[in-house]
């Protein structure tokens, strides 16, 4: 991490659980297991969206577990990689909500640079093994991030898609922040209320109401 997150997180990354977590991941890599995202991209969400620039938080779960998909931003894939079904549905809702045409790629770095923290609650995964790195320590680390955002900032927008993300609601102060919930954009659940939920326009209306520059949701 090269920005203010290191200061905000303080000694969290020196805690025994975090040292054990990083040791576990390095040992898995040395065994020849393929771990996503690559080592240098594990903290991309924090590197691209400094703490003082966060306006909106979109919570994901695991990184994508297919080859070349995960690059450290929840729901995002690099240019040239086919858009996963959930991301296709996110772009459908973006088009319906704001009239923004779906981009030809699925790289959400421009959102990250607009102050949208695209945070997975677990930051690594073994290839082909979804949830393989659950309960190794990432949840404690990302809960700390959510806790610090909730405590130290005001007028954030938390976008919680699906029940795992919505479990974080108990950590959030709804008097200080806007909390938007809906079903997950996965094809399995998107038709139960994700479509038509208008998260992008709601987020911008709230930011404007509180004197904060709205997010440019166009994907470069």
Tab-separated table of C-alpha atoms in Angstrom, residues 21-138:
chain	number	residue	atom	x	y	z
A	21	UNK	CA	-2.674	-14.934	6.848
A	22	UNK	CA	0.088	-13.591	4.621
A	23	UNK	CA	2.351	-16.488	5.618
A	24	UNK	CA	-0.390	-18.968	4.643
A	25	UNK	CA	-0.836	-17.331	1.214
A	26	UNK	CA	2.896	-17.240	0.504
A	27	UNK	CA	3.246	-20.922	1.437
A	28	UNK	CA	0.352	-21.789	-0.891
A	29	UNK	CA	2.033	-19.907	-3.743
A	30	UNK	CA	5.354	-21.663	-3.049
A	31	UNK	CA	3.573	-25.030	-3.229
A	32	UNK	CA	2.708	-24.123	-6.806
A	33	UNK	CA	-0.929	-23.355	-6.184
A	34	UNK	CA	-2.336	-20.593	-8.377
A	35	UNK	CA	-3.657	-17.786	-6.183
A	36	UNK	CA	-5.688	-14.878	-7.518
A	37	UNK	CA	-5.208	-12.009	-7.826
A	38	UNK	CA	-1.442	-11.846	-8.454
A	39	UNK	CA	0.592	-10.795	-5.422
A	40	UNK	CA	1.063	-7.212	-6.644
A	41	UNK	CA	-2.687	-6.698	-7.140
A	42	UNK	CA	-4.085	-8.051	-3.863
A	43	UNK	CA	-4.500	-4.532	-2.439
A	44	UNK	CA	-5.448	-2.744	-5.670
A	45	UNK	CA	-8.754	-1.515	-4.227
A	46	UNK	CA	-6.935	0.370	-1.472
A	47	UNK	CA	-4.164	1.596	-3.742
A	48	UNK	CA	-6.532	3.029	-6.358
A	49	UNK	CA	-8.962	4.569	-3.852
A	50	UNK	CA	-7.162	6.340	-0.989
A	51	UNK	CA	-9.033	6.599	2.310
A	52	UNK	CA	-9.524	10.340	2.038
A	53	UNK	CA	-11.105	9.970	-1.420
A	54	UNK	CA	-13.658	7.243	-0.634
A	55	UNK	CA	-17.247	8.281	-1.422
A	56	UNK	CA	-18.952	4.965	-2.220
A	57	UNK	CA	-18.201	1.414	-1.073
A	58	UNK	CA	-19.363	-1.555	-3.161
A	59	UNK	CA	-18.802	-4.809	-1.288
A	60	UNK	CA	-18.053	-8.066	-3.073
A	61	UNK	CA	-17.202	-11.478	-1.655
A	62	UNK	CA	-14.335	-13.544	-3.130
A	63	UNK	CA	-12.167	-12.504	-6.049
A	64	UNK	CA	-13.028	-14.271	-9.295
A	65	UNK	CA	-11.421	-17.728	-9.288
A	66	UNK	CA	-10.943	-18.149	-13.055
A	67	UNK	CA	-7.695	-17.529	-14.911
A	68	UNK	CA	-6.764	-13.868	-15.471
A	69	UNK	CA	-10.030	-12.526	-14.051
A	70	UNK	CA	-9.267	-11.120	-10.595
A	71	UNK	CA	-7.124	-8.008	-10.339
A	72	UNK	CA	-7.964	-6.691	-6.888
A	73	UNK	CA	-11.213	-4.791	-7.558
A	74	UNK	CA	-14.566	-6.336	-6.654
A	75	UNK	CA	-16.659	-7.267	-9.724
A	76	UNK	CA	-13.981	-5.948	-12.128
A	77	UNK	CA	-11.930	-7.753	-14.774
A	78	UNK	CA	-9.100	-6.441	-16.917
A	79	UNK	CA	-9.624	-5.331	-20.488
A	80	UNK	CA	-9.654	-8.271	-22.880
A	81	UNK	CA	-11.259	-10.626	-20.337
A	82	UNK	CA	-14.917	-11.546	-20.947
A	83	UNK	CA	-17.304	-9.793	-18.571
A	84	UNK	CA	-18.635	-12.174	-15.899
A	85	UNK	CA	-22.440	-12.502	-15.675
A	86	UNK	CA	-22.777	-10.381	-12.505
A	87	UNK	CA	-20.854	-7.548	-14.129
A	88	UNK	CA	-23.004	-7.783	-17.268
A	89	UNK	CA	-26.034	-7.282	-15.016
A	90	UNK	CA	-24.388	-4.371	-13.187
A	91	UNK	CA	-23.896	-2.660	-16.531
A	92	UNK	CA	-27.535	-3.380	-17.491
A	93	UNK	CA	-28.686	-1.635	-14.319
A	94	UNK	CA	-26.253	1.232	-14.948
A	95	UNK	CA	-27.776	1.700	-18.395
A	96	UNK	CA	-31.333	1.525	-17.069
A	97	UNK	CA	-30.576	3.850	-14.138
A	98	UNK	CA	-28.393	6.526	-15.746
A	99	UNK	CA	-28.590	5.827	-19.475
A	100	UNK	CA	-24.879	4.982	-19.572
A	101	UNK	CA	-24.158	2.445	-22.284
A	102	UNK	CA	-22.278	-0.677	-21.216
A	103	UNK	CA	-18.566	-0.383	-22.050
A	104	UNK	CA	-16.856	-2.957	-24.280
A	105	UNK	CA	-14.754	-4.186	-21.339
A	106	UNK	CA	-15.187	-4.876	-17.626
A	107	UNK	CA	-12.329	-2.914	-16.061
A	108	UNK	CA	-13.725	-0.714	-13.266
A	109	UNK	CA	-10.516	1.185	-12.483
A	110	UNK	CA	-12.171	4.446	-13.511
A	111	UNK	CA	-14.782	3.920	-10.777
A	112	UNK	CA	-12.012	3.266	-8.249
A	113	UNK	CA	-10.343	6.528	-9.242
A	114	UNK	CA	-13.688	8.313	-8.784
A	115	UNK	CA	-13.761	7.330	-5.110
A	116	UNK	CA	-15.643	4.028	-5.386
A	117	UNK	CA	-13.973	1.468	-3.112
A	118	UNK	CA	-14.511	-1.890	-4.818
A	119	UNK	CA	-13.789	-4.065	-1.817
A	120	UNK	CA	-14.049	-7.835	-1.626
A	121	UNK	CA	-14.480	-9.149	1.911
A	122	UNK	CA	-11.900	-11.867	1.112
A	123	UNK	CA	-8.944	-10.655	-0.944
A	124	UNK	CA	-7.465	-13.892	-2.336
A	125	UNK	CA	-8.706	-17.188	-3.736
A	126	UNK	CA	-7.170	-20.374	-5.099
A	127	UNK	CA	-7.836	-21.047	-8.768
A	128	UNK	CA	-11.071	-22.967	-9.222
A	129	UNK	CA	-11.845	-23.045	-5.484
A	130	UNK	CA	-14.399	-20.367	-4.575
A	131	UNK	CA	-14.454	-19.628	-0.833
A	132	UNK	CA	-11.154	-21.486	-0.448
A	133	UNK	CA	-9.621	-18.619	1.551
A	134	UNK	CA	-12.628	-17.932	3.764
A	135	UNK	CA	-11.963	-17.835	7.510
A	136	UNK	CA	-8.212	-17.380	7.074
A	137	UNK	CA	-8.196	-13.796	8.382
A	138	UNK	CA	-9.284	-11.636	5.445
